[in-house]
Each structure stands twice: as structure tokens, then as C-alpha cells.
Coordinates of C-alpha atoms in Angstrom, one line a residue:
M35 CA 34.5 13.9 9.0
S36 CA 31.5 11.6 9.4
T37 CA 28.2 13.1 10.6
P38 CA 26.9 11.4 13.8
L39 CA 23.3 10.3 12.9
L40 CA 20.9 8.7 15.2
I41 CA 17.8 6.7 14.1
C42 CA 15.3 6.4 17.0
D43 CA 12.5 4.0 16.5
D44 CA 11.2 1.0 18.5
S45 CA 10.8 -1.1 15.3
N46 CA 13.8 -3.0 14.0
M47 CA 12.2 -3.1 10.6
A48 CA 11.6 0.7 10.5
R49 CA 15.2 1.4 11.7
K50 CA 16.5 -0.7 8.8
Q51 CA 14.2 0.9 6.3
V52 CA 15.3 4.4 7.4
A53 CA 19.0 3.5 7.3
R54 CA 18.6 2.1 3.8
S55 CA 16.9 5.3 2.7
L56 CA 19.8 7.6 3.5
P57 CA 21.6 9.2 0.6
D58 CA 24.1 6.8 -1.0
D59 CA 27.1 9.1 -0.9
W60 CA 26.5 10.6 2.6
D61 CA 29.4 10.0 5.0
V62 CA 27.5 9.2 8.3
D63 CA 28.2 7.3 11.5
I64 CA 24.9 5.7 12.3
S65 CA 23.7 4.8 15.8
F66 CA 20.3 3.3 16.8
A67 CA 18.0 3.8 19.7
V68 CA 14.9 1.7 20.4
N69 CA 13.0 4.3 22.5
G70 CA 13.2 7.9 23.4
A71 CA 15.1 7.5 26.6
E72 CA 17.9 5.7 24.8
G73 CA 17.7 8.4 22.1
I74 CA 18.3 11.2 24.6
E75 CA 21.3 9.3 26.1
A76 CA 22.8 8.8 22.7
I77 CA 22.4 12.5 21.8
K78 CA 24.1 13.4 25.1
A79 CA 26.9 11.0 24.1
G80 CA 27.5 12.9 20.9
K81 CA 25.9 10.2 18.6
G82 CA 23.0 12.3 17.3
D83 CA 24.0 15.6 15.6
V84 CA 21.1 14.6 13.3
L85 CA 18.1 12.7 14.7
L86 CA 15.6 10.8 12.7
L87 CA 12.8 10.3 15.2
D88 CA 9.7 8.1 15.4
L89 CA 6.7 9.4 17.5
N90 CA 5.0 6.2 18.7
M91 CA 7.5 4.5 21.1
P92 CA 7.5 2.9 24.6
V93 CA 9.3 4.4 27.6
M94 CA 9.5 7.9 26.1
D95 CA 7.7 8.8 22.9
G96 CA 8.8 11.2 20.2
Y97 CA 6.9 14.2 21.7
Q98 CA 8.6 13.7 25.0
V99 CA 12.0 13.4 23.2
L100 CA 11.4 16.8 21.5
E101 CA 10.3 18.4 24.8
T102 CA 13.5 17.1 26.5
I103 CA 15.7 18.4 23.6
L104 CA 14.1 21.8 24.0
K105 CA 14.2 21.9 27.8
E106 CA 17.9 20.8 28.0
D107 CA 18.9 22.6 24.8
L108 CA 20.5 19.4 23.3
P109 CA 22.6 19.9 20.1
T110 CA 20.7 18.0 17.5
L111 CA 18.7 18.6 14.3
V112 CA 15.5 16.6 14.3
I113 CA 13.4 15.2 11.4
V114 CA 10.3 13.2 12.5
I115 CA 9.5 10.0 10.5
S116 CA 6.1 8.6 11.7
G117 CA 3.0 6.7 10.8
D118 CA 1.0 9.3 12.6
I119 CA 0.1 11.6 9.7
Q120 CA -2.5 13.7 11.4
P121 CA -2.1 17.5 10.5
E122 CA -2.1 18.2 14.2
A123 CA 0.8 15.8 14.8
H124 CA 2.8 17.6 12.1
Q125 CA 2.0 21.0 13.7
R126 CA 2.9 19.7 17.2
V127 CA 6.3 18.3 16.3
T128 CA 7.4 21.4 14.3
G129 CA 6.1 23.5 17.2
L130 CA 8.5 21.5 19.4
G131 CA 11.5 22.3 17.2
A132 CA 11.5 19.5 14.6
L133 CA 12.7 20.7 11.2
D134 CA 10.3 18.6 9.2
F135 CA 8.0 15.6 9.1
I136 CA 8.0 12.5 6.8
Q137 CA 5.3 9.9 6.8
K138 CA 6.1 6.2 7.0
P139 CA 7.1 4.1 5.1
V140 CA 10.0 6.5 4.5
N141 CA 10.6 7.5 0.9
K142 CA 14.3 7.8 0.0
E143 CA 13.9 10.7 -2.4
K144 CA 11.7 12.6 0.1
L145 CA 14.3 12.1 2.8
T146 CA 17.2 13.2 0.6
E147 CA 15.2 16.3 -0.5
I148 CA 14.5 17.4 3.1
L149 CA 18.1 16.7 4.2
S150 CA 19.3 18.8 1.3
A151 CA 16.8 21.6 1.9
Y152 CA 18.1 22.2 5.4
G153 CA 21.7 21.9 4.4
I154 CA 22.3 18.7 6.4
F155 CA 23.3 16.8 3.3
T156 CA 25.0 18.2 0.1
K157 CA 25.5 15.8 -2.8
G158 CA 29.2 15.2 -3.4
K159 CA 30.2 17.1 -0.3
A160 CA 31.5 14.0 1.4
D161 CA 33.7 13.1 -1.5
T162 CA 35.3 16.5 -1.6
A163 CA 35.7 16.9 2.1
N164 CA 37.2 13.4 2.5
P165 CA 39.4 12.7 -0.5
V166 CA 40.8 9.5 1.1
K167 CA 37.2 8.1 1.0
A168 CA 36.3 9.6 -2.3
G169 CA 36.8 6.4 -4.2
S170 CA 34.8 4.2 -1.7
P171 CA 31.3 5.4 -1.2
A172 CA 30.0 1.9 -2.0
K173 CA 32.2 0.5 0.7
A174 CA 30.8 2.9 3.3
D175 CA 27.3 2.0 2.2
S176 CA 28.2 -1.7 2.3
D177 CA 29.4 -1.4 5.8
I178 CA 26.1 0.1 6.9
K179 CA 24.2 -2.6 5.3
K180 CA 26.3 -5.2 6.9
V181 CA 25.3 -3.8 10.3
L182 CA 21.6 -3.8 9.3
L183 CA 21.0 -6.9 7.3
P184 CA 22.2 -9.9 9.5
P185 CA 19.3 -9.7 12.0
V186 CA 16.8 -10.3 9.1
T187 CA 18.2 -13.6 8.2
A188 CA 20.1 -14.7 11.3
E189 CA 17.1 -14.9 13.7
P190 CA 14.8 -17.0 11.5
V191 CA 17.7 -19.4 10.7
K192 CA 18.4 -19.9 14.4
A193 CA 14.7 -20.5 15.0
V194 CA 14.6 -23.2 12.4
E195 CA 17.8 -24.8 13.6
K196 CA 16.5 -25.0 17.2
A197 CA 13.1 -26.3 16.1
T198 CA 14.6 -29.1 13.9
P199 CA 18.0 -30.3 15.2
P200 CA 17.8 -33.8 13.7
V201 CA 18.6 -33.7 10.0
V202 CA 16.3 -36.6 9.3
S203 CA 13.2 -34.9 10.7
K204 CA 14.0 -31.5 9.3
E205 CA 11.4 -31.4 6.5
P206 CA 8.4 -32.9 8.3
S207 CA 8.8 -30.7 11.4
A208 CA 10.0 -27.4 10.0
A209 CA 6.8 -26.4 8.2
P210 CA 4.2 -26.9 11.0
E211 CA 6.6 -25.3 13.6
Q212 CA 6.9 -22.2 11.4
E213 CA 3.2 -21.9 10.9
L214 CA 2.4 -22.3 14.7
S215 CA 4.9 -19.7 15.9
L216 CA 5.5 -16.0 15.5
D217 CA 9.2 -15.1 16.1
P218 CA 10.2 -11.7 17.4
E219 CA 11.4 -10.5 14.0
L220 CA 8.1 -11.2 12.3
R221 CA 6.1 -9.8 15.2
D222 CA 8.1 -6.6 14.8
C223 CA 7.4 -6.5 11.1
Y224 CA 3.6 -7.0 11.6
Q225 CA 3.6 -4.4 14.3
E226 CA 5.3 -1.8 12.1
I227 CA 2.9 -2.5 9.2
A228 CA 0.0 -2.2 11.5
N229 CA 1.5 1.0 12.9
V230 CA 1.5 2.6 9.4
A231 CA -2.1 1.4 8.6
M232 CA -3.3 2.6 12.0
G233 CA -1.9 6.0 11.3
R234 CA -3.8 6.2 8.0
A235 CA -7.1 5.3 9.8
G236 CA -6.3 7.7 12.7
D237 CA -5.7 10.5 10.2
L238 CA -9.0 10.0 8.5
L239 CA -10.9 9.9 11.8
A240 CA -9.1 13.0 13.0
R241 CA -10.1 14.9 9.9
I242 CA -13.7 13.8 10.0
L243 CA -14.2 14.5 13.7
D244 CA -11.9 17.5 13.9
V245 CA -10.0 16.0 16.9
F246 CA -6.6 14.7 17.7
V247 CA -6.5 10.9 17.8
M248 CA -4.1 9.3 20.2
L249 CA -2.5 6.3 18.6
P250 CA -1.1 3.3 20.6
I251 CA 1.6 0.8 19.8
P252 CA -0.3 -2.0 18.1
N253 CA -0.4 -5.4 19.9
V254 CA 0.4 -8.4 17.6
N255 CA 0.0 -12.0 18.7
L256 CA -0.7 -15.4 17.4
I257 CA -3.5 -16.5 19.7
E258 CA -6.3 -19.0 20.3
V259 CA -10.0 -17.9 20.1
S260 CA -10.3 -18.4 23.9
E261 CA -7.7 -15.6 24.3
L262 CA -9.4 -13.0 22.2
S263 CA -11.3 -11.4 25.1
M264 CA -8.0 -11.1 27.0
A265 CA -6.4 -9.5 23.9
L266 CA -8.8 -6.6 24.1
S267 CA -6.9 -5.3 27.1
A268 CA -7.9 -1.6 26.4
V269 CA -11.6 -2.3 26.9
E270 CA -12.8 -2.5 30.5
S271 CA -14.1 -5.9 31.2
H272 CA -17.0 -4.6 33.4
E273 CA -18.3 -2.2 30.8
S274 CA -20.8 -3.1 28.1
T275 CA -19.8 -2.8 24.5
S276 CA -21.2 -3.0 21.0
G277 CA -19.4 -4.5 18.0
I278 CA -19.3 -4.8 14.2
C279 CA -17.5 -7.6 12.3
Q280 CA -16.5 -7.3 8.6
G281 CA -14.7 -10.0 6.6
F282 CA -12.0 -9.3 4.1
I283 CA -10.1 -11.3 1.6
G284 CA -7.1 -10.9 -0.7
A285 CA -4.9 -13.3 -2.8
G286 CA -4.1 -16.0 -0.2
I287 CA -5.1 -13.8 2.7
S288 CA -8.4 -13.8 4.6
G289 CA -9.7 -12.6 7.9
E290 CA -12.1 -10.5 9.8
A291 CA -12.0 -7.0 11.3
L292 CA -13.8 -6.3 14.5
L293 CA -14.7 -2.9 15.7
I294 CA -15.7 -2.7 19.4
L295 CA -16.9 0.5 21.0
N296 CA -17.6 1.0 24.6
D297 CA -21.3 2.0 25.2
S298 CA -20.2 5.0 27.3
S299 CA -18.5 6.4 24.2
F300 CA -21.7 6.8 22.1
Q301 CA -22.8 10.2 23.4
D302 CA -19.4 11.8 22.7
V303 CA -19.1 10.2 19.2
A304 CA -22.6 11.4 18.4
S305 CA -21.7 14.9 19.5
L306 CA -18.5 14.9 17.4
M307 CA -20.3 13.6 14.3
N308 CA -23.0 16.3 14.8
Y309 CA -25.9 13.8 15.3
Q310 CA -28.9 15.9 16.3
C311 CA -31.4 13.1 17.0
T312 CA -32.0 11.3 20.3
L313 CA -29.7 8.4 21.0
D314 CA -31.5 5.0 20.8
E315 CA -30.3 1.6 19.7
G316 CA -31.0 2.5 16.0
T317 CA -28.9 5.7 16.2
E318 CA -26.2 3.9 18.1
L319 CA -26.0 1.2 15.5
E320 CA -25.7 3.9 12.8
L321 CA -22.9 5.5 14.7
L322 CA -21.2 2.1 15.1
M323 CA -21.5 1.5 11.3
D324 CA -20.0 4.9 10.6
M325 CA -17.0 4.3 12.9
A326 CA -16.5 0.9 11.3
N327 CA -16.6 2.3 7.8
I328 CA -13.9 4.9 8.7
L329 CA -11.5 2.8 10.7
I330 CA -11.8 -0.6 9.1
G331 CA -11.7 0.7 5.5
A332 CA -8.8 3.1 6.1
C333 CA -6.8 0.5 8.0
L334 CA -7.2 -2.2 5.4
N335 CA -6.3 0.3 2.7
G336 CA -3.1 1.1 4.6
L337 CA -2.3 -2.6 4.8
S338 CA -3.1 -3.1 1.1
E339 CA -0.7 -0.3 0.1
Q340 CA 2.2 -1.8 2.0
L341 CA 1.6 -5.4 1.0
D342 CA 0.7 -4.4 -2.6
M343 CA -2.4 -6.4 -2.4
P344 CA -6.1 -5.3 -2.8
F345 CA -8.6 -6.5 -0.2
S346 CA -12.3 -7.1 -0.9
Q347 CA -14.5 -6.4 2.1
G348 CA -17.7 -8.2 2.9
H349 CA -20.8 -6.7 4.4
P350 CA -20.6 -5.6 8.0
V351 CA -22.3 -7.8 10.5
V352 CA -23.5 -6.7 13.9
L353 CA -22.0 -8.8 16.7
G354 CA -24.2 -7.3 19.3
Q355 CA -25.1 -4.2 21.2
H356 CA -24.7 -3.5 24.9
R357 CA -23.0 -6.8 25.7
K358 CA -19.8 -7.9 27.3
I359 CA -16.7 -8.5 25.2
S360 CA -16.8 -12.3 25.8
E361 CA -20.4 -12.4 24.5
L362 CA -19.4 -10.4 21.3
I363 CA -16.5 -12.8 20.7
A364 CA -18.6 -15.9 21.3
T365 CA -21.1 -14.8 18.6
N366 CA -18.6 -15.9 15.8
A367 CA -16.2 -18.1 17.8
A368 CA -17.1 -21.1 15.8
K369 CA -15.4 -19.5 12.7
W370 CA -12.2 -18.6 14.5
K371 CA -9.5 -21.0 15.6
R372 CA -5.9 -20.0 16.0
T373 CA -5.4 -16.5 14.5
L374 CA -2.9 -13.8 14.0
A375 CA -4.5 -10.9 15.9
I376 CA -3.6 -7.2 15.6
E377 CA -5.2 -5.0 18.2
I378 CA -5.3 -1.2 17.9
S379 CA -6.9 0.8 20.6
Y380 CA -7.9 4.3 19.5
G381 CA -8.4 7.2 21.9
I382 CA -9.5 10.8 21.3
E383 CA -7.8 13.6 23.1
N384 CA -10.0 15.2 25.8
Y385 CA -12.8 12.7 25.2
P386 CA -13.4 9.4 27.2
I387 CA -13.9 7.4 24.0
K388 CA -12.7 3.8 23.9
C389 CA -12.6 2.1 20.5
D390 CA -10.8 -1.1 19.7
L391 CA -10.1 -2.4 16.2
L392 CA -9.1 -6.0 16.0
L393 CA -7.8 -7.5 12.8
L394 CA -7.9 -11.3 12.8
F395 CA -6.0 -13.2 10.1
T396 CA -6.6 -16.9 9.5
E397 CA -3.7 -19.2 10.3
E398 CA -3.6 -20.2 6.6
S399 CA -2.9 -16.6 5.7
L400 CA 0.4 -16.5 7.5
K401 CA 2.4 -18.2 4.8
T402 CA 1.3 -15.5 2.2
L403 CA 1.7 -12.7 4.7
N404 CA 5.2 -13.8 5.7
H405 CA 6.2 -14.1 2.0
K406 CA 4.9 -10.5 1.4
I407 CA 6.8 -9.2 4.4
S408 CA 10.1 -10.8 3.2
Y409 CA 10.0 -8.4 0.3
L410 CA 9.8 -5.4 2.7
L411 CA 12.9 -6.7 4.5
E412 CA 15.0 -7.1 1.4

């Protein structure tokens, strides 16, 4: 009898990666949920005897799902698969009843090891228990992949067909149309990659400051320079800020990372970093540089690991201190045109600290980035 298994993750890319990482000879009936609320309903409908759960989701996050499972005593075995790799996150989910924790991107061997350790999966058990299916594990795996793979190719193909209906004009119009747009499938991929990189940076910050870092769902958009201020939605427009900019470059990819910290956050950051001296502009600049080194470096390393591409970082440049967001952006606006912007707004539990990290990739980098991502989808 097939095991009802539920994969709950807001990223389409992550759901596919997890499904493809399941043991090859495991007889499972896979269902998907795009947020925690859908996940709870699926469990109640008998679709989740085993739940592979993400933490960072809209509507209802993974922590809320675990709390609901405990409160309502729902029949499911939970393994968390998340980009949030803070030690505190691990402790919290196991404290809420999760069997174990796996970091993203999911590793097939690690997942199989954990499923086996808890007796959820036993190698060869499916063949013995289901002799009729014993000769066809490949068919069962193929069926799963048929459910998962079509969206990867179907959506981009439709986008090209809509953008270039006349056969004669197909080649001249297809390339620029693809460069100037960001379809939902690609946005989802960029968001998931940013989510993993964000988790790496959040973990480092949490360990250094001995705090719990609250991680958001990254915002990913292809925007004009004039929209950059609007993109920083997590920073109050009426509050003064200070910012650092640092360029980075890889093979065919270039961009800039902006770290923007609300001025009201400096006192708390200084306290957490054990700064003993009086706060002045020089000390605040030192704090800003420290935060930039932690978050920008770790986030770019996270991206580098996933894209299998090293990045060289330039020297950090001060955009300004105690200024409005629009003024910080205007400092280097001449260098930025249309850009792929990834915004990550970090928060620290029990502290009113607001810190935004904005990764800006040049439009010319999109071709290389899209090519790299296509390998992750295969």
C-alpha cells in the first residue's frame, strides 16, 4: 500500500527538488501544498501520513503548522526541510514535534538516511509488500516525474509562443522579450535560491550576535532604478538610514549588494556586538561595515555554492549615513538601469532592528543566471 506523503513548500522549484530526492524504490502517493494552511487541510484529508515541511511560507509558516499539528493531534510524521539553518530553528522545530531537520537544498542521501533511521522507509520493503508492483519501481518513479517536470518546460514555452506568434518575426523578437521579462517560473527559482543564501547569512549573523534571526520570504523583481526605493518596502520611508554598497562579479554575472540599516538600529546592534565605546558617526560606520561583511559575504557565498560559480567582491563603498532611502539610491543611480533585484529584510527577535540587503544584478547577467538555473531544474 502506498504511503501518503505531503510536500509542503511555497516554492515550486523546491517541491520538485524534494520529490526527486525521495528514495527510488519507495512506494508513495505524493501530494503538494503551497503553504501551511493547505498543508493542514491535506493532512486532515489523509494525504500526509508523512510531511516534508518548509518553514518560510506565506499564509501559515512551518512553525504554525507544527503548532497546529500538536494542538489538534493530527496523524503525521514531520521532517523539516528548510533554508533557515540556525541552531535555534532546529531546536524549535524538534521541540514542536518534528522528527528531524534537513537543510536546503535537500540532499537525497541525507533524506533517505533520515527516513530509514525513523523506520519511515525501508529499502526493498515496497517490493516485498507489493509483489504486483515489484517489477515496476521505475514506472512508479516515472509517474512521479511526469507530474513534476511539465511545469518546468511548459510555462516558458507558452511564454515564448505568446510573445512571438508570427513565425517570420520569431527570432528578432524572442531574445529581447525574454531578456526584459521575468516569468513566474523563473521568479520562483530566483526566490528559492535567494531563500537558501539568505538562510546561510542569517545563520552566521545569529551565531555572531547570539540571537534568533527572523527570515522573510525574499522579494524578487525585474525593476527600473526609479523603483528601487519602492522595492525597499521593509524600511520606513520617514526614517533615516545608512548604507554600504559592494560590487561583485563572476563569470558572466555582475552586480552590486546594498546593505541598508535604519539609524534607530545602531544602538541595539552595538549592544549585541559588545561595542563599549560611545556611538558616533565613526563607530556607526564601523558597525555598518561589520554587518555588511557578515551578510553580504555569507549571502554571496550561498549563491555561489548553488550556482557553482565563485564571486569576486569589490571594496565596500559608503552610500551615505543618516539619509533617506531615495538619497542613498540616488548616489549610484547613474550606474544602475534595469536590474534584477532581490530584497531580503532581516529582523532580530526581541529587537527593533531593521536591516535590508538588496542584491542588484545587471540585465546582462540574466542570460547567464537563467542558464545556471536551468541546470537546477533538470
